[in-house]
């Protein structure tokens, strides 16, 4: 992205490299990001600093960061249009996060539901980073003067606090940060767990059969769909108390572009076995080209290094302006 095209609205989003990227992440987030690239000035990041709020095994973590980066490109993010960087490569994020920590109240952070959930889940490691996680996310967003942030329901509260922090800072020092708006996708797919379809599909779910990873092998994908929880009615149609089938119809619709009604008609008189196989096949077809591009990218490390270095260079340049502005207003001496 060149600076002369900066008239378009700025969209910023990031994904944590905290495990494999699921079909939920793809259909609910990544795929929408790809579509935003022409209309907006998009900036995307791999939020690796956020990921260490829970313990990571170094070797796996390193691989997950690179995989997440490559997967963003494999899904269709074009770095000529949208810079993609790795958060820890751009020091302004940690710097502004510290500063914003001093403009965020303990009480506000205590009310974050993700903190409450995660501190229960990882009760042996309720670290300060887990607590101040939303402040780092605020820094990610505010550094780029983002107009909009595509967020799922789970991240809405974090965007709210980012807005609050920005408003507070602007209130004290005059306009420094743009107040970001949530970007709600027109067709946002919410993918549910294949084992408990009342819960969202989540990569941190211990039951590996509950999620499908974009990088899962075709036979694994098929096996997971065949094991998907359904109901005893054996009719492929959307209905109350049919969370499993509703979810499978939703997935089928998201990957084929067909409406739920079209899918119901197509599978009239057919059993769940046939339907699950068809959903599995459609998902395999969707991820196949992504997997191929992903493998090509991982075989071309030099290309990835070049891309994440230039992404970080761009990000540092843009974000430094905001950081310098904020520091000057507070009264720090210019470096
Ligand atoms: P975790 O299990 O660690 O909470 P996650 O799989 O829920 O991870 P996040 O890293 O929190 O994923 O989310 C990345 C993006 O993917 C967010 O924009 C989020 O809204 C979206 N997303 C995650 N899970 C789903 C899902 N099941 N359906 C649709 N979108 C999803
Ligand atoms: N917390 C987010 C990832 C994230 C993010 C951001 C999203 C980190 N920084 C900035 C939007 C904007 C998550 O877990 N999905």
Tab-separated table of C-alpha atoms and ligand atoms in Angstrom:
chain	number	residue	atom	x	y	z
A	1	UNK	CA	0.000	0.000	0.000
A	2	UNK	CA	1.451	3.353	-0.891
A	3	UNK	CA	0.856	6.407	1.214
A	4	UNK	CA	-0.794	8.240	-1.659
A	5	UNK	CA	-3.736	5.825	-1.488
A	6	UNK	CA	-4.412	6.737	2.129
A	7	UNK	CA	-7.735	8.422	1.313
A	8	UNK	CA	-9.623	5.162	1.780
A	9	UNK	CA	-10.738	4.242	5.275
A	10	UNK	CA	-8.259	2.262	7.322
A	11	UNK	CA	-9.159	-1.203	8.539
A	12	UNK	CA	-6.950	-3.067	10.945
A	13	UNK	CA	-7.265	-6.585	12.214
A	14	UNK	CA	-5.088	-9.268	13.687
A	15	UNK	CA	-5.158	-12.937	14.449
A	16	UNK	CA	-3.411	-14.774	17.238
A	17	UNK	CA	-1.025	-17.569	16.272
A	18	UNK	CA	-2.198	-19.581	19.244
A	19	UNK	CA	-2.760	-22.830	17.395
A	20	UNK	CA	-4.130	-24.021	14.113
A	21	UNK	CA	-6.455	-21.713	12.197
A	22	UNK	CA	-9.924	-23.260	12.151
A	23	UNK	CA	-12.675	-23.272	9.584
A	24	UNK	CA	-14.442	-20.879	11.993
A	25	UNK	CA	-11.547	-18.415	11.824
A	26	UNK	CA	-11.522	-18.682	8.041
A	27	UNK	CA	-15.258	-18.339	7.378
A	28	UNK	CA	-15.828	-15.877	10.218
A	29	UNK	CA	-12.772	-13.670	9.789
A	30	UNK	CA	-10.042	-14.312	7.206
A	31	UNK	CA	-12.333	-14.764	4.235
A	32	UNK	CA	-14.022	-11.447	4.980
A	33	UNK	CA	-10.673	-9.691	5.308
A	34	UNK	CA	-9.792	-10.802	1.786
A	35	UNK	CA	-12.955	-9.144	0.481
A	36	UNK	CA	-12.207	-5.841	2.234
A	37	UNK	CA	-8.881	-5.277	0.534
A	38	UNK	CA	-10.100	-3.315	-2.471
A	39	UNK	CA	-12.509	-1.031	-0.719
A	40	UNK	CA	-10.325	-0.127	2.253
A	41	UNK	CA	-6.735	0.404	3.231
A	42	UNK	CA	-6.287	-2.789	5.175
A	43	UNK	CA	-3.476	-3.634	7.557
A	44	UNK	CA	-3.237	-7.113	9.049
A	45	UNK	CA	-1.086	-8.541	11.780
A	46	UNK	CA	-0.162	-11.799	13.423
A	47	UNK	CA	-0.669	-10.958	17.094
A	48	UNK	CA	2.152	-13.021	18.561
A	49	UNK	CA	2.627	-10.793	21.625
A	50	UNK	CA	-0.962	-11.510	22.596
A	51	UNK	CA	-0.374	-15.239	22.306
A	52	UNK	CA	2.162	-15.414	25.150
A	53	UNK	CA	-0.511	-14.497	27.694
A	54	UNK	CA	-0.889	-18.276	27.800
A	55	UNK	CA	2.199	-20.483	27.898
A	56	UNK	CA	3.627	-21.436	24.490
A	57	UNK	CA	6.148	-24.134	23.698
A	58	UNK	CA	8.966	-22.222	21.881
A	59	UNK	CA	9.414	-24.516	18.894
A	60	UNK	CA	5.689	-24.883	18.263
A	61	UNK	CA	5.130	-21.181	18.831
A	62	UNK	CA	7.772	-20.197	16.259
A	63	UNK	CA	6.164	-22.527	13.721
A	64	UNK	CA	2.648	-21.299	14.529
A	65	UNK	CA	3.651	-17.673	13.949
A	66	UNK	CA	5.101	-18.460	10.536
A	67	UNK	CA	2.159	-20.710	9.680
A	68	UNK	CA	-0.331	-18.004	10.606
A	69	UNK	CA	1.565	-15.509	8.465
A	70	UNK	CA	1.713	-17.870	5.479
A	71	UNK	CA	-1.923	-18.815	5.913
A	72	UNK	CA	-3.046	-15.187	5.728
A	73	UNK	CA	-1.341	-14.924	2.354
A	74	UNK	CA	-2.591	-18.356	1.252
A	75	UNK	CA	-6.182	-17.323	2.038
A	76	UNK	CA	-5.859	-14.439	-0.375
A	77	UNK	CA	-4.441	-11.460	1.495
A	78	UNK	CA	-2.396	-9.619	-1.107
A	79	UNK	CA	0.564	-7.848	0.492
A	80	UNK	CA	0.708	-5.409	-2.425
A	81	UNK	CA	-2.645	-4.091	-1.274
A	82	UNK	CA	-2.536	-4.799	2.438
A	83	UNK	CA	0.638	-4.865	4.507
A	84	UNK	CA	0.840	-7.886	6.794
A	85	UNK	CA	3.247	-7.815	9.703
A	86	UNK	CA	4.195	-9.735	12.799
A	87	UNK	CA	3.292	-7.716	15.905
A	88	UNK	CA	6.517	-8.420	17.843
A	89	UNK	CA	8.563	-7.075	14.906
A	90	UNK	CA	7.115	-3.609	15.437
A	91	UNK	CA	8.269	-2.237	18.815
A	92	UNK	CA	5.769	0.651	18.867
A	93	UNK	CA	3.032	-1.804	19.915
A	94	UNK	CA	4.633	-2.726	23.226
A	95	UNK	CA	5.644	0.903	23.807
A	96	UNK	CA	2.195	2.381	23.294
A	97	UNK	CA	0.660	-0.489	25.272
A	98	UNK	CA	2.721	0.530	28.313
A	99	UNK	CA	1.653	4.121	27.972
A	100	UNK	CA	-2.021	3.230	27.533
A	101	UNK	CA	-1.812	0.968	30.597
A	102	UNK	CA	-1.424	4.171	32.575
A	103	UNK	CA	-4.687	5.493	31.113
A	104	UNK	CA	-6.701	2.338	31.766
A	105	UNK	CA	-8.419	1.561	35.028
A	106	UNK	CA	-8.006	-1.683	36.947
A	107	UNK	CA	-11.778	-1.867	37.347
A	108	UNK	CA	-12.369	-1.618	33.600
A	109	UNK	CA	-10.031	-4.500	32.855
A	110	UNK	CA	-11.542	-6.587	35.651
A	111	UNK	CA	-14.859	-6.523	33.829
A	112	UNK	CA	-13.538	-8.092	30.608
A	113	UNK	CA	-15.294	-11.422	30.078
A	114	UNK	CA	-12.362	-12.921	28.173
A	115	UNK	CA	-10.108	-12.228	31.154
A	116	UNK	CA	-12.593	-13.868	33.479
A	117	UNK	CA	-12.907	-16.909	31.200
A	118	UNK	CA	-9.217	-17.313	30.496
A	119	UNK	CA	-8.127	-16.796	34.099
A	120	UNK	CA	-10.480	-19.591	35.074
A	121	UNK	CA	-9.236	-21.834	32.296
A	122	UNK	CA	-5.563	-21.164	33.067
A	123	UNK	CA	-5.891	-20.727	36.827
A	124	UNK	CA	-2.227	-21.680	37.330
A	125	UNK	CA	-1.054	-18.736	35.220
A	126	UNK	CA	-3.213	-15.656	35.734
A	127	UNK	CA	-0.457	-13.270	34.635
A	128	UNK	CA	-0.585	-9.498	34.322
A	129	UNK	CA	-0.395	-9.804	30.519
A	130	UNK	CA	-3.649	-11.712	30.465
A	131	UNK	CA	-5.151	-8.853	32.436
A	132	UNK	CA	-3.801	-6.053	30.243
A	133	UNK	CA	-4.368	-7.943	26.957
A	134	UNK	CA	-7.084	-5.464	25.838
A	135	UNK	CA	-4.657	-2.557	26.286
A	136	UNK	CA	-2.169	-4.118	23.861
A	137	UNK	CA	-5.040	-4.664	21.459
A	138	UNK	CA	-6.016	-1.005	21.866
A	139	UNK	CA	-2.440	-0.038	21.001
A	140	UNK	CA	-2.560	-2.255	17.879
A	141	UNK	CA	-5.634	-0.427	16.677
A	142	UNK	CA	-4.919	3.159	17.740
A	143	UNK	CA	-1.358	3.218	16.363
A	144	UNK	CA	-2.719	3.035	12.810
A	145	UNK	CA	-5.559	5.519	13.350
A	146	UNK	CA	-7.852	2.721	12.218
A	147	UNK	CA	-11.368	3.791	11.215
A	148	UNK	CA	-12.761	0.301	11.528
A	149	UNK	CA	-11.934	-3.029	13.080
A	150	UNK	CA	-13.635	-6.216	11.902
A	151	UNK	CA	-14.459	-8.083	15.068
A	152	UNK	CA	-16.457	-11.098	16.053
A	153	UNK	CA	-18.821	-10.996	19.007
A	154	UNK	CA	-16.063	-12.272	21.289
A	155	UNK	CA	-13.874	-9.220	20.610
A	156	UNK	CA	-16.534	-6.505	20.820
A	157	UNK	CA	-15.842	-5.740	24.453
A	158	UNK	CA	-12.158	-5.289	23.656
A	159	UNK	CA	-12.959	-2.812	20.913
A	160	UNK	CA	-15.232	-0.942	23.314
A	161	UNK	CA	-12.410	-0.518	25.803
A	162	UNK	CA	-10.044	0.596	23.013
A	163	UNK	CA	-12.545	3.327	22.171
A	164	UNK	CA	-12.839	4.309	25.801
A	165	UNK	CA	-9.075	4.545	26.262
A	166	UNK	CA	-8.760	6.659	23.101
A	167	UNK	CA	-11.569	8.977	24.174
A	168	UNK	CA	-10.018	9.404	27.601
A	169	UNK	CA	-6.601	10.204	26.151
A	170	UNK	CA	-8.084	12.614	23.600
A	171	UNK	CA	-10.081	14.221	26.397
A	172	UNK	CA	-6.935	14.993	28.367
A	173	UNK	CA	-4.550	15.949	25.554
A	174	UNK	CA	-6.710	16.864	22.561
A	175	UNK	CA	-7.349	14.710	19.529
A	176	UNK	CA	-4.556	12.187	19.221
A	177	UNK	CA	-6.253	8.925	18.297
A	178	UNK	CA	-9.027	8.170	15.847
A	179	UNK	CA	-11.951	6.493	17.615
A	180	UNK	CA	-12.364	3.110	15.869
A	181	UNK	CA	-15.744	1.701	14.886
A	182	UNK	CA	-16.559	-2.004	14.796
A	183	UNK	CA	-16.881	-3.380	11.285
A	184	UNK	CA	-19.698	-5.880	11.104
A	185	UNK	CA	-19.427	-8.162	8.091
A	186	UNK	CA	-22.534	-8.267	5.889
A	187	UNK	CA	-22.441	-12.029	5.733
A	188	UNK	CA	-20.610	-13.194	8.811
A	189	UNK	CA	-20.623	-16.932	9.267
A	190	UNK	CA	-20.554	-18.144	12.826
A	191	UNK	CA	-19.310	-21.700	12.821
A	192	UNK	CA	-20.220	-23.884	15.759
A	193	UNK	CA	-18.393	-26.819	17.335
A	194	UNK	CA	-18.973	-30.119	15.519
A	195	UNK	CA	-19.234	-31.914	18.862
A	196	UNK	CA	-21.265	-29.387	20.847
A	197	UNK	CA	-23.060	-27.163	18.322
A	198	UNK	CA	-24.286	-24.808	21.035
A	199	UNK	CA	-20.671	-23.579	21.459
A	200	UNK	CA	-18.607	-21.787	18.828
A	201	UNK	CA	-15.930	-23.741	17.014
A	202	UNK	CA	-12.749	-22.811	18.857
A	203	UNK	CA	-9.158	-23.829	18.222
A	204	UNK	CA	-8.467	-24.064	21.945
A	205	UNK	CA	-11.158	-26.726	22.376
A	206	UNK	CA	-9.442	-29.840	23.708
A	207	UNK	CA	-11.685	-32.150	21.691
A	208	UNK	CA	-9.959	-32.193	18.289
A	209	UNK	CA	-13.128	-33.557	16.675
A	210	UNK	CA	-14.953	-30.358	17.567
A	211	UNK	CA	-13.009	-28.237	15.083
A	212	UNK	CA	-11.722	-28.493	11.544
A	213	UNK	CA	-8.426	-26.787	10.772
A	214	UNK	CA	-7.910	-25.140	7.409
A	215	UNK	CA	-4.734	-27.225	7.160
A	216	UNK	CA	-6.314	-30.568	8.149
A	217	UNK	CA	-5.731	-33.354	5.614
A	218	UNK	CA	-8.796	-34.305	3.504
A	219	UNK	CA	-9.316	-37.663	5.250
A	220	UNK	CA	-9.171	-35.956	8.648
A	221	UNK	CA	-11.721	-33.339	7.551
A	222	UNK	CA	-14.041	-36.055	6.272
A	223	UNK	CA	-13.703	-38.065	9.487
A	224	UNK	CA	-14.529	-35.034	11.618
A	225	UNK	CA	-17.653	-34.235	9.587
A	226	UNK	CA	-18.802	-37.837	9.683
A	227	UNK	CA	-18.533	-37.733	13.472
A	228	UNK	CA	-20.392	-34.421	13.753
A	229	UNK	CA	-23.182	-34.414	16.308
A	230	UNK	CA	-26.684	-34.186	14.757
A	231	UNK	CA	-30.182	-35.148	15.961
A	232	UNK	CA	-32.570	-38.056	15.591
A	233	UNK	CA	-34.984	-36.476	13.115
A	234	UNK	CA	-32.906	-37.412	10.062
A	235	UNK	CA	-34.293	-34.595	7.909
A	236	UNK	CA	-31.881	-32.079	6.401
A	237	UNK	CA	-33.606	-28.818	7.240
A	238	UNK	CA	-33.067	-25.817	9.462
A	239	UNK	CA	-35.031	-26.106	12.666
A	240	UNK	CA	-35.224	-25.523	16.375
A	241	UNK	CA	-33.342	-28.051	18.477
A	242	UNK	CA	-31.344	-29.021	15.388
A	243	UNK	CA	-28.174	-27.107	16.269
A	244	UNK	CA	-25.885	-29.693	14.685
A	245	UNK	CA	-27.709	-29.761	11.353
A	246	UNK	CA	-28.224	-25.986	11.400
A	247	UNK	CA	-24.471	-25.642	11.776
A	248	UNK	CA	-23.726	-28.085	8.939
A	249	UNK	CA	-26.207	-26.293	6.674
A	250	UNK	CA	-24.546	-22.991	7.643
A	251	UNK	CA	-21.110	-24.347	6.765
A	252	UNK	CA	-22.387	-25.823	3.487
A	253	UNK	CA	-23.992	-22.528	2.601
A	254	UNK	CA	-20.831	-20.566	3.463
A	255	UNK	CA	-18.544	-22.732	1.331
A	256	UNK	CA	-20.840	-23.251	-1.680
A	257	UNK	CA	-22.712	-19.943	-1.734
A	258	UNK	CA	-26.028	-21.823	-1.869
A	259	UNK	CA	-28.884	-20.711	0.352
A	260	UNK	CA	-30.212	-22.899	3.164
A	261	UNK	CA	-33.402	-23.511	1.128
A	262	UNK	CA	-31.416	-24.691	-1.880
A	263	UNK	CA	-29.486	-27.073	0.340
A	264	UNK	CA	-32.699	-28.389	1.938
A	265	UNK	CA	-34.165	-29.088	-1.510
A	266	UNK	CA	-30.988	-30.754	-2.731
A	267	UNK	CA	-30.939	-33.145	0.230
A	268	UNK	CA	-34.645	-33.868	0.436
A	269	UNK	CA	-35.176	-37.559	1.138
A	270	UNK	CA	-31.481	-38.106	1.818
A	271	UNK	CA	-30.059	-39.135	5.183
A	272	UNK	CA	-27.562	-37.405	7.444
A	273	UNK	CA	-24.776	-39.736	6.306
A	274	UNK	CA	-24.987	-38.480	2.716
A	275	UNK	CA	-25.291	-34.892	3.855
A	276	UNK	CA	-22.262	-35.054	6.159
A	277	UNK	CA	-20.178	-36.566	3.354
A	278	UNK	CA	-21.288	-33.783	1.006
A	279	UNK	CA	-20.396	-31.082	3.552
A	280	UNK	CA	-17.008	-32.737	4.120
A	281	UNK	CA	-16.358	-32.811	0.361
A	282	UNK	CA	-17.379	-29.178	-0.096
A	283	UNK	CA	-15.098	-28.070	2.738
A	284	UNK	CA	-12.203	-30.120	1.335
A	285	UNK	CA	-12.708	-28.423	-2.052
A	286	UNK	CA	-12.662	-25.009	-0.370
A	287	UNK	CA	-9.475	-25.550	1.599
A	288	UNK	CA	-7.573	-27.441	-1.109
A	289	UNK	CA	-6.309	-24.378	-3.028
A	290	UNK	CA	-5.469	-22.656	0.272
A	291	UNK	CA	-3.451	-25.666	1.390
A	292	UNK	CA	-1.607	-25.777	-1.933
A	293	UNK	CA	-0.673	-22.112	-1.728
A	294	UNK	CA	0.284	-22.533	1.920
A	295	UNK	CA	2.672	-25.390	1.089
A	296	UNK	CA	4.232	-23.399	-1.740
A	297	UNK	CA	4.778	-20.446	0.582
A	298	UNK	CA	6.367	-22.546	3.309
A	299	UNK	CA	8.711	-23.985	0.698
A	300	UNK	CA	9.724	-20.463	-0.148
A	301	UNK	CA	10.869	-19.062	3.208
A	302	UNK	CA	12.882	-16.255	1.605
A	303	UNK	CA	9.715	-14.867	0.100
A	304	UNK	CA	7.942	-14.964	3.465
A	305	UNK	CA	10.881	-13.273	5.195
A	306	UNK	CA	10.900	-10.542	2.569
A	307	UNK	CA	7.158	-10.024	3.032
A	308	UNK	CA	7.134	-9.873	6.819
A	309	UNK	CA	10.163	-7.584	6.855
A	310	UNK	CA	8.610	-5.091	4.476
A	311	UNK	CA	5.304	-5.371	6.372
A	312	UNK	CA	7.089	-4.489	9.623
A	313	UNK	CA	8.951	-1.629	7.993
A	314	UNK	CA	5.706	-0.096	6.767
A	315	UNK	CA	3.981	-0.675	10.095
A	316	UNK	CA	6.827	0.915	12.034
A	317	UNK	CA	6.756	3.997	9.854
A	318	UNK	CA	3.025	4.577	10.228
A	319	UNK	CA	2.790	3.645	13.891
A	320	UNK	CA	5.803	5.742	14.934
A	321	UNK	CA	3.968	8.889	13.894
A	322	UNK	CA	1.138	8.130	16.292
A	323	UNK	CA	3.454	7.046	19.094
A	324	UNK	CA	5.587	10.189	18.740
A	325	UNK	CA	2.489	12.361	18.769
A	326	UNK	CA	1.132	10.715	21.910
A	327	UNK	CA	4.486	10.880	23.709
A	328	UNK	CA	4.947	14.520	22.865
A	329	UNK	CA	1.528	15.359	24.253
A	330	UNK	CA	2.270	13.576	27.502
A	331	UNK	CA	5.480	15.578	27.898
A	332	UNK	CA	8.216	13.115	27.009
A	333	UNK	CA	11.358	14.616	25.475
A	334	UNK	CA	11.627	13.833	21.738
A	335	UNK	CA	14.229	11.152	20.993
B	1	LIG	P1	-9.447	-19.276	20.975
B	1	LIG	O1	-10.007	-20.662	20.971
B	1	LIG	O2	-7.982	-19.211	21.349
B	1	LIG	O3	-10.316	-18.280	21.660
B	1	LIG	P2	-10.571	-18.798	18.414
B	1	LIG	O4	-10.499	-19.975	17.497
B	1	LIG	O5	-11.845	-18.553	19.097
B	1	LIG	O6	-9.405	-18.857	19.451
B	1	LIG	P3	-9.614	-16.130	17.835
B	1	LIG	O7	-8.134	-16.088	17.598
B	1	LIG	O8	-10.132	-15.643	19.138
B	1	LIG	O9	-10.147	-17.595	17.509
B	1	LIG	O10	-10.366	-15.343	16.687
B	1	LIG	C1	-9.827	-14.966	15.454
B	1	LIG	C2	-10.950	-14.441	14.608
B	1	LIG	O11	-11.783	-15.527	14.174
B	1	LIG	C3	-11.899	-13.475	15.321
B	1	LIG	O12	-12.223	-12.426	14.430
B	1	LIG	C4	-13.112	-14.302	15.650
B	1	LIG	O13	-14.292	-13.535	15.724
B	1	LIG	C5	-13.138	-15.287	14.492
B	1	LIG	N1	-13.723	-16.559	14.894
B	1	LIG	C6	-13.200	-17.415	15.809
B	1	LIG	N2	-13.964	-18.500	15.940
B	1	LIG	C7	-15.019	-18.353	15.078
B	1	LIG	C8	-16.153	-19.145	14.750
B	1	LIG	N3	-16.366	-20.323	15.319
B	1	LIG	N4	-17.016	-18.684	13.817
B	1	LIG	C9	-16.798	-17.504	13.215
B	1	LIG	N5	-15.750	-16.701	13.488
B	1	LIG	C10	-14.856	-17.107	14.403
B	2	LIG	N1	-7.596	-10.311	20.307
B	2	LIG	C1	-7.874	-10.672	18.946
B	2	LIG	C2	-6.673	-10.581	18.063
B	2	LIG	C3	-6.192	-9.182	17.971
B	2	LIG	C4	-6.839	-8.112	17.282
B	2	LIG	C5	-5.981	-6.973	17.459
B	2	LIG	C6	-8.018	-8.024	16.557
B	2	LIG	C7	-5.047	-8.679	18.501
B	2	LIG	N2	-4.911	-7.374	18.206
B	2	LIG	C8	-6.345	-5.756	16.909
B	2	LIG	C9	-8.361	-6.777	15.993
B	2	LIG	C10	-7.523	-5.661	16.191
B	2	LIG	C11	-8.408	-12.099	18.917
B	2	LIG	O1	-8.054	-12.882	19.755
B	2	LIG	N3	-9.201	-12.416	17.947
